[in-house]
Coordinates of C-alpha atoms and ligand atoms in Angstrom, one line a residue:
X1 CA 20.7 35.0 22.6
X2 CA 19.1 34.2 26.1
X3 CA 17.7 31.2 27.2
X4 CA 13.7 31.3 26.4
X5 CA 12.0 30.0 29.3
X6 CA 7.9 29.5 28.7
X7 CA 6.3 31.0 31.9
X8 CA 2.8 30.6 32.7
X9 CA 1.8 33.8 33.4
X10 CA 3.7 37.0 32.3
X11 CA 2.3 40.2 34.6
X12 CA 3.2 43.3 32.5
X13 CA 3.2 46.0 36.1
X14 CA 4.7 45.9 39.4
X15 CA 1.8 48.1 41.0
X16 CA -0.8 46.7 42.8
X17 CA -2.7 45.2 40.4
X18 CA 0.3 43.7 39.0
X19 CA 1.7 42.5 42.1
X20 CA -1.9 40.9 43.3
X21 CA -2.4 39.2 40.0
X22 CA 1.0 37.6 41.0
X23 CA 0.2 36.3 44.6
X24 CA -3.0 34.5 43.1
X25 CA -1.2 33.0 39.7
X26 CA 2.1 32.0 42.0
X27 CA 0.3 30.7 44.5
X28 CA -1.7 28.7 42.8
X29 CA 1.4 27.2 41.4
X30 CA 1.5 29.1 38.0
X31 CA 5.2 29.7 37.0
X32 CA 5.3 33.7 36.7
X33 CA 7.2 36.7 36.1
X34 CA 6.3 40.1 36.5
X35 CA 8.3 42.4 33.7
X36 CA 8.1 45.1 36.3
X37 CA 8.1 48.4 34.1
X38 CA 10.6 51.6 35.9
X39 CA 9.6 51.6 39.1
X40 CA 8.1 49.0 41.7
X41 CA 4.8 50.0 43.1
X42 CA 4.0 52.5 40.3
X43 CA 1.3 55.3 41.3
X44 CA 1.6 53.8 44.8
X45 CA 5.4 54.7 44.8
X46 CA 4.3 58.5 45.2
X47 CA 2.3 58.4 48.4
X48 CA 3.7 59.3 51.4
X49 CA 0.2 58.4 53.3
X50 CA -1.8 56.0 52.2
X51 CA -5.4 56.4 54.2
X52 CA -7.9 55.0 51.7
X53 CA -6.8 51.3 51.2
X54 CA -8.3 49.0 54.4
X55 CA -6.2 47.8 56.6
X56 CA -3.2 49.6 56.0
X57 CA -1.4 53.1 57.3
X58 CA 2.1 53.0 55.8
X59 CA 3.1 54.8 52.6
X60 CA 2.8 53.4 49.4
X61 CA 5.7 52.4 48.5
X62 CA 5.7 50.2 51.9
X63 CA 2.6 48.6 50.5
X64 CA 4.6 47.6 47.4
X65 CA 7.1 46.3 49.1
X66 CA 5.3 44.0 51.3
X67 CA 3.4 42.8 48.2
X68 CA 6.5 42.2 46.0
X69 CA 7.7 40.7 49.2
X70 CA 4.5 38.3 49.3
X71 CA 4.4 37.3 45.4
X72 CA 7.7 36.2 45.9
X73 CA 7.2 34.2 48.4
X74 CA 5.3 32.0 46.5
X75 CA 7.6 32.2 43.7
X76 CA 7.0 35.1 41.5
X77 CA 9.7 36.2 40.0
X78 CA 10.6 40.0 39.3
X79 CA 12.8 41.6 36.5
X80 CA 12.4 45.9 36.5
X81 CA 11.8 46.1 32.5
X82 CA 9.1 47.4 30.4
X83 CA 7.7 45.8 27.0
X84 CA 8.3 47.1 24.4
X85 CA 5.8 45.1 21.5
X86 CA 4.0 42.1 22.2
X87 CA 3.5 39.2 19.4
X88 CA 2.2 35.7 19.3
X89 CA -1.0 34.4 20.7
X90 CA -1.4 31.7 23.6
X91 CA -0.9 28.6 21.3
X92 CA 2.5 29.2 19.8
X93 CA 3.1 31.8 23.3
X94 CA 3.3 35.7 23.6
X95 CA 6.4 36.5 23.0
X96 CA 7.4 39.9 24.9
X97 CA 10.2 42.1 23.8
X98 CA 11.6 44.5 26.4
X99 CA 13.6 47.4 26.8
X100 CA 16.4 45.5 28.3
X101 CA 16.8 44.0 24.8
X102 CA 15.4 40.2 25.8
X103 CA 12.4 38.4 25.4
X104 CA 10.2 36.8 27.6
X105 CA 7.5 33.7 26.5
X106 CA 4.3 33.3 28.6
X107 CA 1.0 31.2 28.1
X108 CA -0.9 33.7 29.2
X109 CA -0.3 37.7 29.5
X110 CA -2.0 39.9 32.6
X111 CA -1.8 43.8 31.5
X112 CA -1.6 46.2 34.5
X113 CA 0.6 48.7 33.4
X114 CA -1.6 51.7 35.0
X115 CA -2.4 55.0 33.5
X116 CA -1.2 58.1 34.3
X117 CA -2.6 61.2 35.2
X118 CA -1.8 63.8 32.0
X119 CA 0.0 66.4 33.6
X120 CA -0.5 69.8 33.6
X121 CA 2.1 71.9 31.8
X122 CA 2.7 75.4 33.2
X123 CA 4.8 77.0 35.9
X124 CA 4.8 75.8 39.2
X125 CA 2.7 72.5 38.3
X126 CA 6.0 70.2 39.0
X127 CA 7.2 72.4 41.8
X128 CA 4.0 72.3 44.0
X129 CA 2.8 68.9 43.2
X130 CA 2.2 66.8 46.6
X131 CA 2.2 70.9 48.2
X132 CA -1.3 71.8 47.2
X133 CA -1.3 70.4 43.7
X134 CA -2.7 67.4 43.3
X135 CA -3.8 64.8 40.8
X136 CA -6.2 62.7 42.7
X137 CA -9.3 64.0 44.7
X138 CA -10.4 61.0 46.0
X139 CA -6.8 60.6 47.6
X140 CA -5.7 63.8 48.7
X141 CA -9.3 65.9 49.0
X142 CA -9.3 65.1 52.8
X143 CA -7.0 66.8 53.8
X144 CA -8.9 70.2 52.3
X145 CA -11.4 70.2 55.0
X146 CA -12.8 73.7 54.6
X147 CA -10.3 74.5 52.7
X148 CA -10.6 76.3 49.8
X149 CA -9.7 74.5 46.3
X150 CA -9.9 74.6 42.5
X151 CA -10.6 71.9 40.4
X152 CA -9.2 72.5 36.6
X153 CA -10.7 70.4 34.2
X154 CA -14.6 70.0 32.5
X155 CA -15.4 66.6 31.9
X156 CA -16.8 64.2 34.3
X157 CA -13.8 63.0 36.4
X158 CA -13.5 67.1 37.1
X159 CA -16.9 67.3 38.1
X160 CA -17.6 64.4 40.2
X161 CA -14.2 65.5 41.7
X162 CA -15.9 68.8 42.4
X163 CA -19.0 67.2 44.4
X164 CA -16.3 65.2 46.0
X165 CA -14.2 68.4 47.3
X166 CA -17.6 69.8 47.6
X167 CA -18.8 67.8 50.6
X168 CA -15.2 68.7 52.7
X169 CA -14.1 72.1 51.4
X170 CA -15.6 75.1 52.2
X171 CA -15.3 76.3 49.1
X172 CA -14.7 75.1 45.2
X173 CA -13.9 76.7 42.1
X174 CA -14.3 75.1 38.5
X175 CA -11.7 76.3 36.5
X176 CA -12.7 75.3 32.6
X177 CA -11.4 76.8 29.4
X178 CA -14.4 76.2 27.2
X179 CA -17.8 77.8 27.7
X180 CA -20.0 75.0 29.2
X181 CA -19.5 71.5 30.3
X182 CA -20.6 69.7 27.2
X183 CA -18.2 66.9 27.5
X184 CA -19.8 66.2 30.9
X185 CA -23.1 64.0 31.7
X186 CA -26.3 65.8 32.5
X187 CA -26.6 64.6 35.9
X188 CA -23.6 66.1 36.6
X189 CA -24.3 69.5 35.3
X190 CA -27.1 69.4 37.3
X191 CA -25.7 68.7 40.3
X192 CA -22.8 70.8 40.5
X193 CA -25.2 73.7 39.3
X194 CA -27.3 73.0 42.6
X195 CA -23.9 73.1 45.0
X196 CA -24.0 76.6 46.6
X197 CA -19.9 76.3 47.6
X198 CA -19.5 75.3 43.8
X199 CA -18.5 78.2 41.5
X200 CA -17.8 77.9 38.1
X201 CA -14.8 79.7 35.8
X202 CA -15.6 79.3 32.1
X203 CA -13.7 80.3 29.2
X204 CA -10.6 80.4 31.8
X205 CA -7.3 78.5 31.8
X206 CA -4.2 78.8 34.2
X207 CA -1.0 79.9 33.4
X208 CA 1.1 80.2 36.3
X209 CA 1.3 78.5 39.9
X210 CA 3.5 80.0 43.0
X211 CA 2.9 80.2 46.8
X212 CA 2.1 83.1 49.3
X213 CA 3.8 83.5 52.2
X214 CA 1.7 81.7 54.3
X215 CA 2.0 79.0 52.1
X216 CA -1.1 78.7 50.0
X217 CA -1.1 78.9 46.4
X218 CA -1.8 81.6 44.1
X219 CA -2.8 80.9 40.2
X220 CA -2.6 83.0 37.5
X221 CA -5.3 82.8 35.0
X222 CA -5.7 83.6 31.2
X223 CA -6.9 86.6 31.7
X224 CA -4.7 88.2 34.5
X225 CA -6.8 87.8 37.8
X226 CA -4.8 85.5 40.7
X227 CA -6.1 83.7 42.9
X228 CA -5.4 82.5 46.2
X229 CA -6.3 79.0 46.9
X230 CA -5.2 76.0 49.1
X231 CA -5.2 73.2 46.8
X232 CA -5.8 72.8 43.1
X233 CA -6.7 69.2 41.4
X234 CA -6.0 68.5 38.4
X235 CA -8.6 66.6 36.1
X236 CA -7.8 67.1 32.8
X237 CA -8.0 63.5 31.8
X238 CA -5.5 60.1 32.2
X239 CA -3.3 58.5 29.3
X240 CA -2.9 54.8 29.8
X241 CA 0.7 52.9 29.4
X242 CA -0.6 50.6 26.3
X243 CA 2.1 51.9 23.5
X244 CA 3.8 48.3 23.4
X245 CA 0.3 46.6 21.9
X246 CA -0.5 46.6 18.3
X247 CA -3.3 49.6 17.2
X248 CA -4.9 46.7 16.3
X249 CA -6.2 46.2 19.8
X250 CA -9.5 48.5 20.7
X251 CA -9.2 51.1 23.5
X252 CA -11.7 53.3 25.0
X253 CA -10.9 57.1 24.6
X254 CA -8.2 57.4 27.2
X255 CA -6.1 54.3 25.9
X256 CA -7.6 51.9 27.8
X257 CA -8.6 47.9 27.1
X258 CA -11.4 46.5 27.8
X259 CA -11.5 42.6 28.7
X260 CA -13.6 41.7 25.4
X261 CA -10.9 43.5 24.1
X262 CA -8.3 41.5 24.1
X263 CA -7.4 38.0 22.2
X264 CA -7.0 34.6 24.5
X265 CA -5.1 34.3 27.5
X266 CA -4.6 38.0 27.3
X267 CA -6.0 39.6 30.4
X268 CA -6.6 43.3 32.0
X269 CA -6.4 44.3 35.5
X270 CA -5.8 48.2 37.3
X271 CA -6.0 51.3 36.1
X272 CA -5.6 50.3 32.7
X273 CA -8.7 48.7 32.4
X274 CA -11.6 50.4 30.7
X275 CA -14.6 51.9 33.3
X276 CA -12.0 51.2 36.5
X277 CA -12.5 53.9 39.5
X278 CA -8.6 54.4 39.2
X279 CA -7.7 53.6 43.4
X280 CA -5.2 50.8 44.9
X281 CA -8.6 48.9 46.4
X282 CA -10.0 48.5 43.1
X283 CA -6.5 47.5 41.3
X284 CA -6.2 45.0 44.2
X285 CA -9.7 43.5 43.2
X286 CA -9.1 43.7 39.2
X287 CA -5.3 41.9 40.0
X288 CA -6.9 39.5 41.7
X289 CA -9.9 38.6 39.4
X290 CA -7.4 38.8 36.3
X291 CA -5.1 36.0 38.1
X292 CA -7.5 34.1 39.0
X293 CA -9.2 34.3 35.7
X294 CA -5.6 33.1 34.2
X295 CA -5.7 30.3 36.4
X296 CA -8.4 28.9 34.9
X297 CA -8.0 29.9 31.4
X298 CA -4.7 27.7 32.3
X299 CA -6.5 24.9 33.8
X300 CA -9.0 24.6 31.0
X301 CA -6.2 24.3 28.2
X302 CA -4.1 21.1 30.5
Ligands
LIG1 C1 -0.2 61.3 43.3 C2 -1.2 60.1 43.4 C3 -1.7 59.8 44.6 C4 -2.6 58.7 44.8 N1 -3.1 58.5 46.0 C5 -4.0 57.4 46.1 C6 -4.5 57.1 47.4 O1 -4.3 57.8 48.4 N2 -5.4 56.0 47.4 C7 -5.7 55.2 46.4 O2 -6.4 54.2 46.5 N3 -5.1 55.5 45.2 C8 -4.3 56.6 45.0 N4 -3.8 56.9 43.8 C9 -4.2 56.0 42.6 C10 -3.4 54.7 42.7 O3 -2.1 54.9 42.9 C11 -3.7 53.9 41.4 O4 -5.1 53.7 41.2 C12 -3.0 52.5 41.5 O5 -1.6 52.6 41.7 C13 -3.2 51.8 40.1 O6 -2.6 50.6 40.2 P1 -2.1 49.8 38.9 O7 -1.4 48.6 39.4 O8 -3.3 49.6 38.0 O9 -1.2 50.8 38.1 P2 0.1 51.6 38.5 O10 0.2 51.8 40.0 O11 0.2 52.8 37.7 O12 1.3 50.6 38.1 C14 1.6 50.4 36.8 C15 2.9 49.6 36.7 O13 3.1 49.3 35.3 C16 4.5 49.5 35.0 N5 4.6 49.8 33.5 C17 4.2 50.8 32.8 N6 4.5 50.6 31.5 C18 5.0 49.3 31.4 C19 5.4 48.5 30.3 N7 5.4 48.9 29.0 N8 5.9 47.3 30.6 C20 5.9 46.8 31.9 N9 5.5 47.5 33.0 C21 5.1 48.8 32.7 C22 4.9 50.7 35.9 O14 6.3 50.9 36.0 C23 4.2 50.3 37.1 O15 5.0 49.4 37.9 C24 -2.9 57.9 43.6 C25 -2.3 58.2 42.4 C26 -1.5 59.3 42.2 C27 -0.9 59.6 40.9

């Protein structure tokens, strides 16, 4: 039996919209832990160059670092385990049950356990990933500067990636597996169908991924053809890290909460959140409105 201890604030994340939450809520004098899931950093702990976040030109792992680095400073405290079930409310205290077998008791609960890209599941996907396959256009579609590329996926995060690549590759190929994009918006459609270096594949899925000699990829589609490409992204869709609330609480159709959502003293910050644009800037900016938003959810109840 451990020793409860009531915090103020219990951050469920150690990315950056975790670790943000944390500066504000510690700073601002709030006793806080952050249960810190598997790995510090999460997404960010996978790039080698971060380019898109102002101000900063390390990797991100570095940035996680300096955060953690920063929250503690003010005296946020750290422990690397995930929840597990959540129960309680903010009178009697959420009481959080981890996989390290303890619980933790806060006042107030900030949820920025990310989502994660689904991953593609056929040869070569694991072995090239960060080589030409990638999971995030707005991140990595730079460096595809007439290039050529294939984006595999039909809804609308694999079409607005497709205008994205669109504007910096030469040339990109919609790889879908049903016959039109009916799960994407209108506008969308539209606009990819007026792209001239947009091409679309329907009714076609891949199967295999391996490299040329010079290093490109090749893909292997359903129906036989290959094709030789420099970078394929992945949009098939994002699952987020919620399993540890009740089904009680409403998600959106990708797992994710919505503010409104959520019962008092309970907030939502990062890629988790419903209707986020999933990128370190705006999981900065969600950490930082949920801490400060606990801060005076805390203030209002003294
Ligand atoms: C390959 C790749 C490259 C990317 N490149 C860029 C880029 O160049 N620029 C950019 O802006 N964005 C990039 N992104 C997106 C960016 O990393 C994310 O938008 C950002 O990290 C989201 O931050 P977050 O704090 O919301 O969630 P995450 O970074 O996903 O962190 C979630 C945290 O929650 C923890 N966790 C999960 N489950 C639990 C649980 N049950 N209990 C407790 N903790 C838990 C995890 O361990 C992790 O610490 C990239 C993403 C990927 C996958």
């Amino acid at each position: 039996m451990n020793d409860v201890v009531m915090y103020d604030v219990i951050i469920l994340g150690s990315g950056p919209a975790g670790l943000t939450a944390a500066l504000y809520t510690s700073r601002a004098n709030k006793k806080t832990l952050v249960l810190g899931g598997d790995r510090l950093g999460g997404q960010t702990a996978g790039i080698a160059v971060l380019e898109n976040y102002p101000g900063w030109a390390g990797s991100g792992s570095e940035l996680a670092e300096f955060m953690k680095k920063q929250a503690e400073t003010f005296g946020t405290e750290i422990v690397f385990t995930s929840a597990k079930s959540i129960d309680g409310d903010a009178d009697s205290g959420f009481n959080i049950l981890c996989d390290n077998g303890r619980r933790y008791v806060g006042r107030t609960v900030i949820i920025a356990t990310g989502a994660s890209p689904r991953r593609l599941q056929i040869e070569g996907a694991r072995e090239f990933m960060g080589k030409g396959v990638s999971y995030c256009a707005t991140c990595d579609g730079f460096f595809y500067h007439e290039k050529d590329v294939i984006v595999l996926g039909g809804g609308n995060s694999a079409l607005n990636d497709a205008l994205y690549l669109a504007d910096l590759a030469k040339s990109v190929k919609i790889v879908y597996r049903k016959g039109a994009f009916t799960r994407a918006e209108a506008v969308l459609r539209n606009r990819v169908a007026e792209r001239e270096n947009i091409e679309c594949l329907f009714n076609t899925d891949l199967t295999k991924i391996a490299a040329t000699d010079d290093e490109r990829l090749i893909v292997t589609t359903t129906d036989g053809a290959q094709i030789v490409t420099d970078g394929l992204f992945v949009a098939i869709g994002h699952e987020a890290n919620t399993d540890y609330l009740s089904e009680d609480v409403a998600r959106d159709n990708m797992g994710r909460l919505a503010q409104g959502s959520l019962p008092a003293g309970m907030f939502v910050a990062g890629d988790v959140e419903s209707g986020i644009k999933m990128q370190i800037a705006t999981a900065v900016g969600t950490g930082c409105s949920a801490g400060m938003d606990a801060i005076a959810y805390l203030n209002s109840k003294s």
